Structure formats: C-alpha cells, structure tokens
mmCIF file of C-alpha atoms and ligand atoms in Angstrom:
data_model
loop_
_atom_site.group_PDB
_atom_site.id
_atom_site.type_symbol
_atom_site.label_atom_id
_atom_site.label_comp_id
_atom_site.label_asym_id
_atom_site.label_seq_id
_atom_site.Cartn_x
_atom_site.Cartn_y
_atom_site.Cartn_z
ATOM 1 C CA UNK A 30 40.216 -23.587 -53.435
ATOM 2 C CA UNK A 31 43.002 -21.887 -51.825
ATOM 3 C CA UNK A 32 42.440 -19.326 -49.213
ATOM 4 C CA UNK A 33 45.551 -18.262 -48.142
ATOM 5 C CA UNK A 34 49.234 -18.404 -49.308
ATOM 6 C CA UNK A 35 52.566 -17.141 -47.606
ATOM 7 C CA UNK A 36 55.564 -15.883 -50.341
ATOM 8 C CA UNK A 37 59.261 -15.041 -48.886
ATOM 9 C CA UNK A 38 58.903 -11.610 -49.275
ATOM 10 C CA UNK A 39 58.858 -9.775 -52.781
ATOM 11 C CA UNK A 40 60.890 -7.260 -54.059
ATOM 12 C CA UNK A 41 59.609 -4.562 -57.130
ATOM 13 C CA UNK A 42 62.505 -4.645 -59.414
ATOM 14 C CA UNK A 43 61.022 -1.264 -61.410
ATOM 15 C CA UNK A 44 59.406 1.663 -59.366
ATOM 16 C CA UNK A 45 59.258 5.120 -59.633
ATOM 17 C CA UNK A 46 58.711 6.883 -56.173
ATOM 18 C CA UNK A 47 59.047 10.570 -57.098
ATOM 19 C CA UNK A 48 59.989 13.049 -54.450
ATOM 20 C CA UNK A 49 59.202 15.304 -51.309
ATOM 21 C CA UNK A 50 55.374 14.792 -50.361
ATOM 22 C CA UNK A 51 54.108 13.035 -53.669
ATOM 23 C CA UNK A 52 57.141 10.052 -52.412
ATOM 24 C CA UNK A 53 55.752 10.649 -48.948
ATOM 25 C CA UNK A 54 52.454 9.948 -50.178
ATOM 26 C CA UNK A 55 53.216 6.775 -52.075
ATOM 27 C CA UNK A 56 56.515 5.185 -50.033
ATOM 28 C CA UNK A 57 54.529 3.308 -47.323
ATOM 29 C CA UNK A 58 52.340 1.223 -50.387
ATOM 30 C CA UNK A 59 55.404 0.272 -51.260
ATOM 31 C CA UNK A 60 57.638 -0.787 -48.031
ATOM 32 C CA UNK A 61 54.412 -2.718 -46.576
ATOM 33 C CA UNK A 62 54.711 -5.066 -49.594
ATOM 34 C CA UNK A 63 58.084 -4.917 -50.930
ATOM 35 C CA UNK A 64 61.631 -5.658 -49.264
ATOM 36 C CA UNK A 65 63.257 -3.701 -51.546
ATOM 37 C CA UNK A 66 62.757 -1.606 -54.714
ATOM 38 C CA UNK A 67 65.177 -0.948 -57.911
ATOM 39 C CA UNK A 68 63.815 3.286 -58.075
ATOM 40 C CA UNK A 69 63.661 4.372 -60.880
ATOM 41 C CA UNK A 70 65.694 7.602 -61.624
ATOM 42 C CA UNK A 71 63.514 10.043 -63.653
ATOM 43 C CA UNK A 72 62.734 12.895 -61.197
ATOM 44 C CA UNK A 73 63.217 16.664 -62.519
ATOM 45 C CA UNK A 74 66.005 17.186 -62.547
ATOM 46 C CA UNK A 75 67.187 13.745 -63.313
ATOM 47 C CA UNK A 76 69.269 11.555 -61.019
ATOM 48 C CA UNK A 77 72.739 11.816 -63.005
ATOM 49 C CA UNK A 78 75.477 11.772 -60.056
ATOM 50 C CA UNK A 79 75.897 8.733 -57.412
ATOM 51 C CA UNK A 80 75.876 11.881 -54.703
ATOM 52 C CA UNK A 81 72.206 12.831 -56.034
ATOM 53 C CA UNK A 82 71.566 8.930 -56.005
ATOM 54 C CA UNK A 83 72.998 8.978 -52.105
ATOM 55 C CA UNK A 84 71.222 12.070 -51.141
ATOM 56 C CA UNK A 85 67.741 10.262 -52.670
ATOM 57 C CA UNK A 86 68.253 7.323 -50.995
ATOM 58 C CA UNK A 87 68.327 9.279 -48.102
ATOM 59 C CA UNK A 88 65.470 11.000 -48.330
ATOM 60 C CA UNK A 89 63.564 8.104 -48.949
ATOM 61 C CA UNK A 90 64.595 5.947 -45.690
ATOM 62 C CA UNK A 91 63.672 9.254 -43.868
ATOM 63 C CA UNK A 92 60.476 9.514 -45.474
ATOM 64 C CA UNK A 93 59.405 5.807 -44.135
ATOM 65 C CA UNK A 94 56.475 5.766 -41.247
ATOM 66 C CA UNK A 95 57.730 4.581 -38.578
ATOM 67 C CA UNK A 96 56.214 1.233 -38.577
ATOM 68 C CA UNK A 97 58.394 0.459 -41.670
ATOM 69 C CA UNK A 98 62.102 1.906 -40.768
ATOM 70 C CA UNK A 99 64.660 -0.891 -41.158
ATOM 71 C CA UNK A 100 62.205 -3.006 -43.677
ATOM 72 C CA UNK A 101 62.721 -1.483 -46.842
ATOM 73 C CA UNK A 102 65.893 -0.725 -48.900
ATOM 74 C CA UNK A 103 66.108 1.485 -51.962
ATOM 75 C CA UNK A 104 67.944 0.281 -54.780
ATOM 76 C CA UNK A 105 69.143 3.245 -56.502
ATOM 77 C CA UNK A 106 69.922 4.100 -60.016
ATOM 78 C CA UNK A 107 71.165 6.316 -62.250
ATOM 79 C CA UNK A 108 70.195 7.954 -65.411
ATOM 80 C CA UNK A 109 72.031 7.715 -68.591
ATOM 81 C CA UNK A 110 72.379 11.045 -70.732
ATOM 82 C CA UNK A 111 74.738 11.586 -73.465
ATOM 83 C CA UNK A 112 77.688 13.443 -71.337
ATOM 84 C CA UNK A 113 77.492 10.694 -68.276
ATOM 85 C CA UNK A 114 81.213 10.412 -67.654
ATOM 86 C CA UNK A 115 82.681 7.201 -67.511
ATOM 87 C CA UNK A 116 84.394 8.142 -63.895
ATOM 88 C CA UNK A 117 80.713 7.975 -62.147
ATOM 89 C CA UNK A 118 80.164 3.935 -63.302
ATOM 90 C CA UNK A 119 83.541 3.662 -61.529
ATOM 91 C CA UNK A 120 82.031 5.925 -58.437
ATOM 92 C CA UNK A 121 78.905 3.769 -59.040
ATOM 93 C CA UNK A 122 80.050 0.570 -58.417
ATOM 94 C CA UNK A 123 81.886 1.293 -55.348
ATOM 95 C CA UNK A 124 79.706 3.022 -53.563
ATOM 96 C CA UNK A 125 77.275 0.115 -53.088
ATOM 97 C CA UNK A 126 74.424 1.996 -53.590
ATOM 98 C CA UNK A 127 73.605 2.477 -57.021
ATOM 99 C CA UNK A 128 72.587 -1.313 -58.697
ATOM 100 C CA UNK A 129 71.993 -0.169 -62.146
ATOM 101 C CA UNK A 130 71.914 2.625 -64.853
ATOM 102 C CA UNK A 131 68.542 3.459 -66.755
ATOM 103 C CA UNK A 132 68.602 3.969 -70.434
ATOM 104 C CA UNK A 133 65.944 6.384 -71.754
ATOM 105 C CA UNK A 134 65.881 7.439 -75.218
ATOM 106 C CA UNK A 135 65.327 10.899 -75.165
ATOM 107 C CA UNK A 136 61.641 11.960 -75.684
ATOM 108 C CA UNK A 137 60.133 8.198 -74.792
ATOM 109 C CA UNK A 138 58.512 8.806 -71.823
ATOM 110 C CA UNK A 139 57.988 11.030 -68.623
ATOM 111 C CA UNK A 140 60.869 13.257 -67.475
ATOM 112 C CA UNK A 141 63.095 11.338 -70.784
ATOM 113 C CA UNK A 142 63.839 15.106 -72.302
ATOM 114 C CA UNK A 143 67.470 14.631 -70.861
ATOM 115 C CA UNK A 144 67.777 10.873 -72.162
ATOM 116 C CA UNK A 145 69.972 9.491 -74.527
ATOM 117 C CA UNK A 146 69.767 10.734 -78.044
ATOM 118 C CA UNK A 147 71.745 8.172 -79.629
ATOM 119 C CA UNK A 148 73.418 5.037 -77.997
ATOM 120 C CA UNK A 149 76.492 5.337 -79.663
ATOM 121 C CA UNK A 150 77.344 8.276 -77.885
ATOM 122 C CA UNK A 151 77.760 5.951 -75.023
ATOM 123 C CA UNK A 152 79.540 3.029 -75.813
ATOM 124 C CA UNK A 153 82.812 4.321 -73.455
ATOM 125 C CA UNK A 154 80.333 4.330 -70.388
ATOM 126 C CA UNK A 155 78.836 0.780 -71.651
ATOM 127 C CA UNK A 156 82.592 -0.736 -71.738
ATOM 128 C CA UNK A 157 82.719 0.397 -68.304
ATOM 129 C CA UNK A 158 79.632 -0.821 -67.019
ATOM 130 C CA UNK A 159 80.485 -4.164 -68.767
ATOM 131 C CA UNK A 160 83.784 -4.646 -67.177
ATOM 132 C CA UNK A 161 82.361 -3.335 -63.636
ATOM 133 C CA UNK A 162 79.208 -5.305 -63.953
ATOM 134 C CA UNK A 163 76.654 -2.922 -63.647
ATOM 135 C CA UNK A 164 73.925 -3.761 -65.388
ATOM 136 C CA UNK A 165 71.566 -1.601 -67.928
ATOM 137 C CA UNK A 166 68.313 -1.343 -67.855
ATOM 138 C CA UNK A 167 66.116 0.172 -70.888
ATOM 139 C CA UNK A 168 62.776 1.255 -71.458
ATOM 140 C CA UNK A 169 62.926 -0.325 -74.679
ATOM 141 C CA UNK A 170 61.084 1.705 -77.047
ATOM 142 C CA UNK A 171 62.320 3.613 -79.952
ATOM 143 C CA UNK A 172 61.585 7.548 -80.341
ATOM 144 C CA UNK A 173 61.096 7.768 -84.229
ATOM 145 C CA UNK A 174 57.686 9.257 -84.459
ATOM 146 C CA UNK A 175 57.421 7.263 -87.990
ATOM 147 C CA UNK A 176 57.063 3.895 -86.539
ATOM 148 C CA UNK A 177 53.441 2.900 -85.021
ATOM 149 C CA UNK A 178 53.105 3.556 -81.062
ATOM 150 C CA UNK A 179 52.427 -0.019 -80.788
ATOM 151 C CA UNK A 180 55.393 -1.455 -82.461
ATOM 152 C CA UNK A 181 57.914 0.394 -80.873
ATOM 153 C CA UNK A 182 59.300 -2.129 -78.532
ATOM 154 C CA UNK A 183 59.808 -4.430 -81.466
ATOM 155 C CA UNK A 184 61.923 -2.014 -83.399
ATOM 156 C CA UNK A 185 63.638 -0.975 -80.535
ATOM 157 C CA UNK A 186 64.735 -4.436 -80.435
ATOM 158 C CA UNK A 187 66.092 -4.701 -84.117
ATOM 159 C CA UNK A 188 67.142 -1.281 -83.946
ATOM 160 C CA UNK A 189 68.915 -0.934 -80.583
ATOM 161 C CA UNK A 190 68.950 -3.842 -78.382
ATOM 162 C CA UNK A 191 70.462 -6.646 -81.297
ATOM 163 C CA UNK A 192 73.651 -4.667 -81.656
ATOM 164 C CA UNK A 193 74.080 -3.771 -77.826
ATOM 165 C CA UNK A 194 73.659 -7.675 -77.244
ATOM 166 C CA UNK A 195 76.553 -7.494 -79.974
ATOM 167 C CA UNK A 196 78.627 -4.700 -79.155
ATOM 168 C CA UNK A 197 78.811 -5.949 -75.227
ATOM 169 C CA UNK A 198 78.773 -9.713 -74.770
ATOM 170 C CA UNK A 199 78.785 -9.610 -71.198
ATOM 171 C CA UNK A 200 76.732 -6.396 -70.076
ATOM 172 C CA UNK A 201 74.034 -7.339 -68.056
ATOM 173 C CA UNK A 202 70.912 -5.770 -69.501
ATOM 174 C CA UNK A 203 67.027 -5.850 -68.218
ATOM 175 C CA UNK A 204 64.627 -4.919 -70.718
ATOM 176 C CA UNK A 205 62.389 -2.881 -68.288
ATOM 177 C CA UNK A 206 58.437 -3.597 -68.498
ATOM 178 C CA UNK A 207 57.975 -6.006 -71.849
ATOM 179 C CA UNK A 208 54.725 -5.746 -73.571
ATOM 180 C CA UNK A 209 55.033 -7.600 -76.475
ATOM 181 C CA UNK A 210 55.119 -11.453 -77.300
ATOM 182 C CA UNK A 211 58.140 -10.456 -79.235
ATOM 183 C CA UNK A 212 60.106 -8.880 -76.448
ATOM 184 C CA UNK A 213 59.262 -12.306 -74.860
ATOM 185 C CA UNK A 214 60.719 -14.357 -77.691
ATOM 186 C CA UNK A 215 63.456 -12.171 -77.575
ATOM 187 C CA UNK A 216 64.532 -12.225 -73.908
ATOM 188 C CA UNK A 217 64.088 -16.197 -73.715
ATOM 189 C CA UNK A 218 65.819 -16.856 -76.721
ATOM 190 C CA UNK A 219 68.772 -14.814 -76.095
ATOM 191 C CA UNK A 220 71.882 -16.458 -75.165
ATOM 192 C CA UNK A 221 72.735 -12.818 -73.506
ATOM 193 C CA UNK A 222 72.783 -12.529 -70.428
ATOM 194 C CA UNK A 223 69.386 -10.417 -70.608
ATOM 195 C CA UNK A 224 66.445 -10.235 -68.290
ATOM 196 C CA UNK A 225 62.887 -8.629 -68.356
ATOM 197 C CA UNK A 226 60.570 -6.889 -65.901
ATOM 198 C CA UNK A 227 56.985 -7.528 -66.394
ATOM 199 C CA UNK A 228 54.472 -5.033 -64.778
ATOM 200 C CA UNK A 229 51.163 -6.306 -63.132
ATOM 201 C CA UNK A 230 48.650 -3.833 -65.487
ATOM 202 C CA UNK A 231 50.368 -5.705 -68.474
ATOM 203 C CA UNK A 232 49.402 -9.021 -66.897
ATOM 204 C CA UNK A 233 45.813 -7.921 -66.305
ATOM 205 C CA UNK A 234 45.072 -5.764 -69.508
ATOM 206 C CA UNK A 235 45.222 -5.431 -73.088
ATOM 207 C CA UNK A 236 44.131 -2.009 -74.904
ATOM 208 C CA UNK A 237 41.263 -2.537 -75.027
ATOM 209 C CA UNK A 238 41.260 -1.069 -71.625
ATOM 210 C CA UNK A 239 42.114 2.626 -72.443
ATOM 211 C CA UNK A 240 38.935 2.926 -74.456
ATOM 212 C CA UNK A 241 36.496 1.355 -72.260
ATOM 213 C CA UNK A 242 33.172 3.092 -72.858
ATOM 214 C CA UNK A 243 35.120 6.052 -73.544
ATOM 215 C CA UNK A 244 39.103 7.159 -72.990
ATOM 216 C CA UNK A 245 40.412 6.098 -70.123
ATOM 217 C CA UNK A 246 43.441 8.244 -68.952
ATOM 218 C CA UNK A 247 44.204 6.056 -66.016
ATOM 219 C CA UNK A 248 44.643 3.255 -68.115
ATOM 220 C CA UNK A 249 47.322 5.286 -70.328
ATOM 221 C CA UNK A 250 51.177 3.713 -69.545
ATOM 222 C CA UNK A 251 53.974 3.540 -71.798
ATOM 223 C CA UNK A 252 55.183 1.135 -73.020
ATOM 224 C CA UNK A 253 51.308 1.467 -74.140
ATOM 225 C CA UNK A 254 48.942 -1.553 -73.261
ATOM 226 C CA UNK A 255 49.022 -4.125 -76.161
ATOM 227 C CA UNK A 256 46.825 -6.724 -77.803
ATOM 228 C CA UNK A 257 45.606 -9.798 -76.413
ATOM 229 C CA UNK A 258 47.690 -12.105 -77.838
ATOM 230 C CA UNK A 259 50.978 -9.991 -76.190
ATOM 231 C CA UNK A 260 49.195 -9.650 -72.824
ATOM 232 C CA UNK A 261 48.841 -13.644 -72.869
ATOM 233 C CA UNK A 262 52.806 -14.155 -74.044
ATOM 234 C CA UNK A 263 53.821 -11.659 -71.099
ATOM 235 C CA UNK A 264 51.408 -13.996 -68.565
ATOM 236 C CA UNK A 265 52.989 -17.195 -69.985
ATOM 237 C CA UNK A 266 56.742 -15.921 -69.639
ATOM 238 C CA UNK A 267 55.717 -14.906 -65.829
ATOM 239 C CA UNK A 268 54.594 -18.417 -64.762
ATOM 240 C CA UNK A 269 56.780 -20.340 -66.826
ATOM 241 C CA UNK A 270 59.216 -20.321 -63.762
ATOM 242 C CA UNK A 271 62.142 -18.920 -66.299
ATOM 243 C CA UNK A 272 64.192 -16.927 -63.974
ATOM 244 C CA UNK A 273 65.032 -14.394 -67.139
ATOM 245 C CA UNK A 274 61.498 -12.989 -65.828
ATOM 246 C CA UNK A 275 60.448 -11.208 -62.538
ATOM 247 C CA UNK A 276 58.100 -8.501 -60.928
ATOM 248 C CA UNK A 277 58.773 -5.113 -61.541
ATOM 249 C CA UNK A 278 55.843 -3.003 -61.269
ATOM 250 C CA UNK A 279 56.427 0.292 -63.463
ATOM 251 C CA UNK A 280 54.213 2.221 -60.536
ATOM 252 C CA UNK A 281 53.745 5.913 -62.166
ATOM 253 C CA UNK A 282 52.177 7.873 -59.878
ATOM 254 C CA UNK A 283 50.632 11.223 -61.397
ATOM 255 C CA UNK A 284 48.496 13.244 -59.986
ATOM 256 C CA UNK A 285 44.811 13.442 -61.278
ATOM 257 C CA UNK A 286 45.122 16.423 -62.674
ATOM 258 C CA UNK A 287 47.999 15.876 -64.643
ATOM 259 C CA UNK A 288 46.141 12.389 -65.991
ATOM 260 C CA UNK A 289 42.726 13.742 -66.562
ATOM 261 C CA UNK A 290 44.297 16.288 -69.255
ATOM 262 C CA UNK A 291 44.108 17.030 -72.935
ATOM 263 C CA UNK A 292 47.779 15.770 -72.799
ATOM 264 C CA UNK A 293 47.384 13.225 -69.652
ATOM 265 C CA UNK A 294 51.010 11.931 -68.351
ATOM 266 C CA UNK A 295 51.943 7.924 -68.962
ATOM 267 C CA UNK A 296 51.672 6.227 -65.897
ATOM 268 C CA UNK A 297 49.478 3.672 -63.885
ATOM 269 C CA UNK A 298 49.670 3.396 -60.273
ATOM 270 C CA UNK A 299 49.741 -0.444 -58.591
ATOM 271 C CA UNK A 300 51.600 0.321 -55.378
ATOM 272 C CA UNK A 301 48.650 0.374 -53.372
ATOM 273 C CA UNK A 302 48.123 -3.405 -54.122
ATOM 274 C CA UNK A 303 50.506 -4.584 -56.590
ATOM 275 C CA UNK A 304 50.891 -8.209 -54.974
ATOM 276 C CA UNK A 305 47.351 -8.290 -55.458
ATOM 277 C CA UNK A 306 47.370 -7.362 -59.095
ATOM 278 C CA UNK A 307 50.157 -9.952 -59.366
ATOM 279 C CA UNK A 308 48.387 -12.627 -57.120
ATOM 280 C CA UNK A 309 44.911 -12.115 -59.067
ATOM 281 C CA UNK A 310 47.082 -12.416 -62.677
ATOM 282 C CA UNK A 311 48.890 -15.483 -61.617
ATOM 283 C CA UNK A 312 45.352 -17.523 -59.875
ATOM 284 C CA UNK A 313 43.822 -16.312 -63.685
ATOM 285 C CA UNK A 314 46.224 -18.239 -64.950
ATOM 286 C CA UNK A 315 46.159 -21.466 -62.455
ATOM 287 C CA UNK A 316 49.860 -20.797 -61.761
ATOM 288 C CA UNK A 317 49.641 -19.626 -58.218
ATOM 289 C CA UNK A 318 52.188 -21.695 -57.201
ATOM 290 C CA UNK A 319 54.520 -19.490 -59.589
ATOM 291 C CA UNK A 320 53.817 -16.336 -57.793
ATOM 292 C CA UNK A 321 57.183 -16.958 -55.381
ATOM 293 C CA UNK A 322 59.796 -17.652 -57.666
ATOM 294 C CA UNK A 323 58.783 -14.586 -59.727
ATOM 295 C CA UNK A 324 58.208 -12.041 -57.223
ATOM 296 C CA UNK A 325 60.488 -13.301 -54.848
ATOM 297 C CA UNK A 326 63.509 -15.285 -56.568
ATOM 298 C CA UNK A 327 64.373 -14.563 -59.488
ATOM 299 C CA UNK A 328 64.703 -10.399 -59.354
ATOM 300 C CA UNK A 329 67.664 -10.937 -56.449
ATOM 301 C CA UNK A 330 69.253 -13.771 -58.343
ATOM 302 C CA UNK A 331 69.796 -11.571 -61.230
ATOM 303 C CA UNK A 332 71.006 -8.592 -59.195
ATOM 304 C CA UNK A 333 73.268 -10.995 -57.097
ATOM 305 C CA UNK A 334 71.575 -9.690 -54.119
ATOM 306 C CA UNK A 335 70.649 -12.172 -51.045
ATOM 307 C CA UNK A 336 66.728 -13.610 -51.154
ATOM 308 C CA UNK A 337 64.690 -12.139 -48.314
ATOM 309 C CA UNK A 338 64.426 -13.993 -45.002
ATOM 310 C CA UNK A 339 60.974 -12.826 -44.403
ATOM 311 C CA UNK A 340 57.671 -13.686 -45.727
ATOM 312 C CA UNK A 341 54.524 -12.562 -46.407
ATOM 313 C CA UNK A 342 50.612 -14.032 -46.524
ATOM 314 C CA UNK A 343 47.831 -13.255 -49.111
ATOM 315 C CA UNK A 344 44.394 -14.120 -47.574
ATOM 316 C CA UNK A 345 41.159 -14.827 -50.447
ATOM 317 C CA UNK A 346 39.456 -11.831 -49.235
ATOM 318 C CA UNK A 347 37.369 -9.819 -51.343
ATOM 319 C CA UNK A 348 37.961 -6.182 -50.776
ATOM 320 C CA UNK A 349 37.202 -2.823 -52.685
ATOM 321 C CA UNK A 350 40.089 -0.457 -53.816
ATOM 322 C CA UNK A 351 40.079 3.167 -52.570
ATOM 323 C CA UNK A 352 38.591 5.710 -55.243
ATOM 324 C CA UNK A 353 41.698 8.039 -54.878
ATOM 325 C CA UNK A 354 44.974 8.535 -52.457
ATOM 326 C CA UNK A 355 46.009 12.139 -51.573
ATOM 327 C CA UNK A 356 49.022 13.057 -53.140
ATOM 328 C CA UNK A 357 50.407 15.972 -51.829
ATOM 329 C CA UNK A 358 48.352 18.752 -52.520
ATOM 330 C CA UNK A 359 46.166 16.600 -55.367
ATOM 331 C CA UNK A 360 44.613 13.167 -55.404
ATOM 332 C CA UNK A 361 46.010 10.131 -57.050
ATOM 333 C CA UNK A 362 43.774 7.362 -58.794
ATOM 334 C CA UNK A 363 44.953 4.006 -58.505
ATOM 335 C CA UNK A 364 44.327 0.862 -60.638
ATOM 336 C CA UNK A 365 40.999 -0.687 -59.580
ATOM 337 C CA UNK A 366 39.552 2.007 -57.907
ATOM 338 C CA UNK A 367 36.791 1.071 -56.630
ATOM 339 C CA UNK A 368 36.628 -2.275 -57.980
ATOM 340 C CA UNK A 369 36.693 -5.190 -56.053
ATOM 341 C CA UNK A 370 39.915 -7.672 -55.630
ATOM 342 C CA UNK A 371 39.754 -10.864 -54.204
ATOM 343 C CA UNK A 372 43.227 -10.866 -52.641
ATOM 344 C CA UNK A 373 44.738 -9.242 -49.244
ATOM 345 C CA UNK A 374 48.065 -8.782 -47.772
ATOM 346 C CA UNK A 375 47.311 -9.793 -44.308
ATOM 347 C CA UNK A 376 49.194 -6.752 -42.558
HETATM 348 O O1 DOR B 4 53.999 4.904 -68.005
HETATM 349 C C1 DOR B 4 55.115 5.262 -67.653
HETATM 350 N N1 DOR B 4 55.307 6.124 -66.630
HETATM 351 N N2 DOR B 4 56.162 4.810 -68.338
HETATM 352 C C2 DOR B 4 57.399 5.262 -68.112
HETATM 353 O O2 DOR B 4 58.299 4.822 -68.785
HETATM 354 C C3 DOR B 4 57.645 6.329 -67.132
HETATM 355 C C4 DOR B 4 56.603 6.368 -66.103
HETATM 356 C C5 DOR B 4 56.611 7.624 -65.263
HETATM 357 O O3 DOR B 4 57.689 8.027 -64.793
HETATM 358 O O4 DOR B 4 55.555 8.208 -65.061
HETATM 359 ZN ZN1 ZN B 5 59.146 3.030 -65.372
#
C-alpha cells in the first residue's frame, strides 16, 4: 500500500474566495495547497471592470499570512452581464491579469442576479474574446424553471453550449464543475476546443447525500449533486488522463447561518482539504497515479500558463476534519466535518 506520494504542485482552476474577513478567513486553505487559483468573480457587487479585477487581486495577495506571500497567484476573472462592453476584453487581455470571463445565466446560482439573460446579447463581446483568446467559462445550467433541477446541465448543453461551439469555432470554453455523464460525453467528444472542471464533492458524492437521515444543507451545491451513475462518469473522465479534464474545486464558502436556513445558499466548502478530497476520490478509484496530471498538468496546459516547479507530499495519515472554521463574525462548516480522512498534506 502506498503511504506517501509527492505531486508538482496543484493549482484549483474554479474557486470562489469572497471578500474582506470571510476571504481572510478562507485564503490561507487555499495558498497552503494550491499554486494558483482561477477566482471566481461573483462577489456583491460583481467583478465587471479589469480595475475591480486589479483592485481584488490586490486585496487578496495582501490578505496572505505571511508564511504564504510570494506562493500563491490569483487568477482573476471577470463577470459577464448583458452591457459588458467589448473595450474591457481588449483591456482584459492586456493587462495580464484577468485569464478568463465567467458566464452566469442570470438567476442560476449565488450572486447570478446580474448574469446574462440571454447569450445572444453577447455575441460582439464573444467575437472579441475569440479573436483575443480569452477563454469562457460557464456554469452550465439553464434558468428555465420548467425543466427538472437535475437535468439542467443537459439542456444547457442542447440549448446553449451546441450553438456557442457553433457560433465561435475557436473560443476557448471550460464548462465549469460537470455533473453529469452527459456533460462528460459532451466535453470528450467535442472536436471544440472545450474543457471541464470537475469538483472533488462531485467525485465523492451522489444525492443521495443531501438527504442523509434527514436534509443536509451542507451537502446543497449547484450544479446539484447527481445520481450514481453521473458521479462514476465524472470519476472516470478524471483518471482517464484526458487533459480536456482538471481540478477545479467550486469551494463556496457560506456561512452557517446562511446554510442552515429555510432558503440555505448553494455552496460546499473543500478548501480546507481539497487535495485530500481529490487524493481519497482518485485511491477509490485505484488511479492514484492519475492524481498529477489532473491536478497539476492539465489546468496550466489549457490556460497556456507554465507548470509549477514545486511539489507537494500527501502522507496515509488518518486525521479528523475540524467541526467548523470561523468566518468572520460566523462559523463555516466544511465537507467532512468531523469525519475522518485518510490523507495529509505534509506542511
Ligand atoms: O454551489 C455553488 N456555490 N455553485 C455556484 O455556482 C456558486 C457558488 C457560490 O458562489 O456560492
Ligand atoms: Zn463556482
């Protein structure tokens, strides 16, 4: 049995980080693990301009302990709405800071109120990000409240992502956080050049997992957890070593509060151990071995960004997950919490 393997140093391709002390509070889970992170752009008020994307950036490398300064990079991003003006993809580009541009539809998820309403309105901004190379990443669910929660990944892919492969040939596009075997057969089949995210809670659980015993808010994510037969597609497409798929963790942190509600927020936090929930997934699967290329490789290949130098070392430790975080003024419950993993960055 193994006991110990060393990785060249992961990135998370999909994080969301928030701001002020709730970032504070999460940052350093992330920069102990992760070289660098694509952050995800849905803060209140959303991150629309490359100057707010600057300015964010900023306050996260001031917000790193001091143990981590100089080891982690923010990857920024910026949020699609319906009036983004062609001129900022231009500003994008060249100001080397922002690597993509988030597609919400308006009303999919958390903070998505002041996401697109309807793609067309911005096919001049998706010429432009096709000829600069930018690429687009969507949270690939449609917003229609008459198709099934659970299917709508797969009619966001008929209904939206078919004719964007169509309309733009050569935008690069990652389809942010799969959960179904058909966004799978989908990406992999695609002669676009298309790539997907994969979160670590969609590795490890199916939905049977938000009604455990009872409902379980903590378990509550969109895209929402699937069936067993998607949760094994999404496991196969991670070790299958196709470099269309890498790590991206979809880390929501919410406060307890705002999860233990009549209307609880979307959103499961990994942060805290997220190579672990990878590394755990992966030995499940007897496709340790794979955990590199995914969580290492692939991600920076498809960003044209340099692999990391660095590397780091997973010991076969059993250890028990912390029942809560602060989090600012409130507590945040992670995935696990006080469960047992068997995995642990050595630090
Ligand atoms: O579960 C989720 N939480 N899904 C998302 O798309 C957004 C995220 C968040 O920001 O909390
Ligand atoms: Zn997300």
């Amino acid at each position: 049995m193994l006991t110990s393997i060393t990785i060249t140093r992961p990135d998370d391709w999909h994080l969301h980080l928030r701001d002020g002390e709730q970032m504070r509070a999460v940052l350093p889970h992330t920069a102990r693990q992760f070289a660098r992170a694509i952050v995800m752009p849905n803060l209140r008020p959303p991150v629309v301009s490359v100057a707010q994307a600057s300015a964010y950036r900023q306050r996260i490398l001031s917000a790193l302990p001091a143990a981590l300064k100089n080891q982690f990079e923010p990857l920024m991003t910026l949020y699609l709405t319906d009036n983004t003006p062609v001129a900022e993809i231009v500003r994008a580009k060249e100001s080397g800071v922002v690597h993509a541009v988030k597609l919400y539809p308006a009303g999919a998820t958390t903070n998505s109120d002041a996401g697109v309403t309807d793609i067309m309105k911005c096919y001049a901004v998706l010429e432009m990000m096709e000829a600069q190379d930018l690429p687009l990443l969507l949270h690939g669910e449609v917003t229609d409240s008459a198709v099934d929660v659970f299917d709508r990944e797969k009619v966001f892919i008929d209904r939206v992502l078919l004719p964007l492969t169509q309309r733009f040939p050569h935008l690069r596009m990652v389809f942010e956080h799969v959960t179904t075997r058909d966004a799978v057969q989908f990406v992999k089949e695609s002669s676009h050049p298309i790539a997907a995210t994969i979160t670590a809670h969609h590795l490890l659980l199916n939905r049977n997992a938000i009604f455990q015993g009872g409902i379980r808010p903590h378990h509550y994510c969109l895209p929402v957890l699937k069936r067993e037969i998607h949760r094994k597609a999404l496991l196969d497409a991670a070790i299958s070593g196709n470099p269309k798929f890498f790590l991206g963790t979809d880390s929501a942190p919410h406060s307890l509060s705002s999860k233990e509600n009549a209307c609880g927020c979307a959103g499961i936090y990994t942060a805290h151990a997220a190579i672990e929930f990878y590394a755990t997934a992966f030995e499940q699967a007897g496709a340790l071995d794979r955990l590199e290329p995914f969580a290492s490789f692939h991600g920076a290949d498809f960003y044209r960004l340099p692999r990391n130098q660095g590397t780091i070392t997973l010991n076969k430790e059993t250890w028990t997950v912390p029942q809560h975080f602060d989090f600012a003024d409130e507590r945040l419950i992670p995935l696990y919490a006080g469960n047992a993993l068997t995995w642990k960055m050595a630090s």
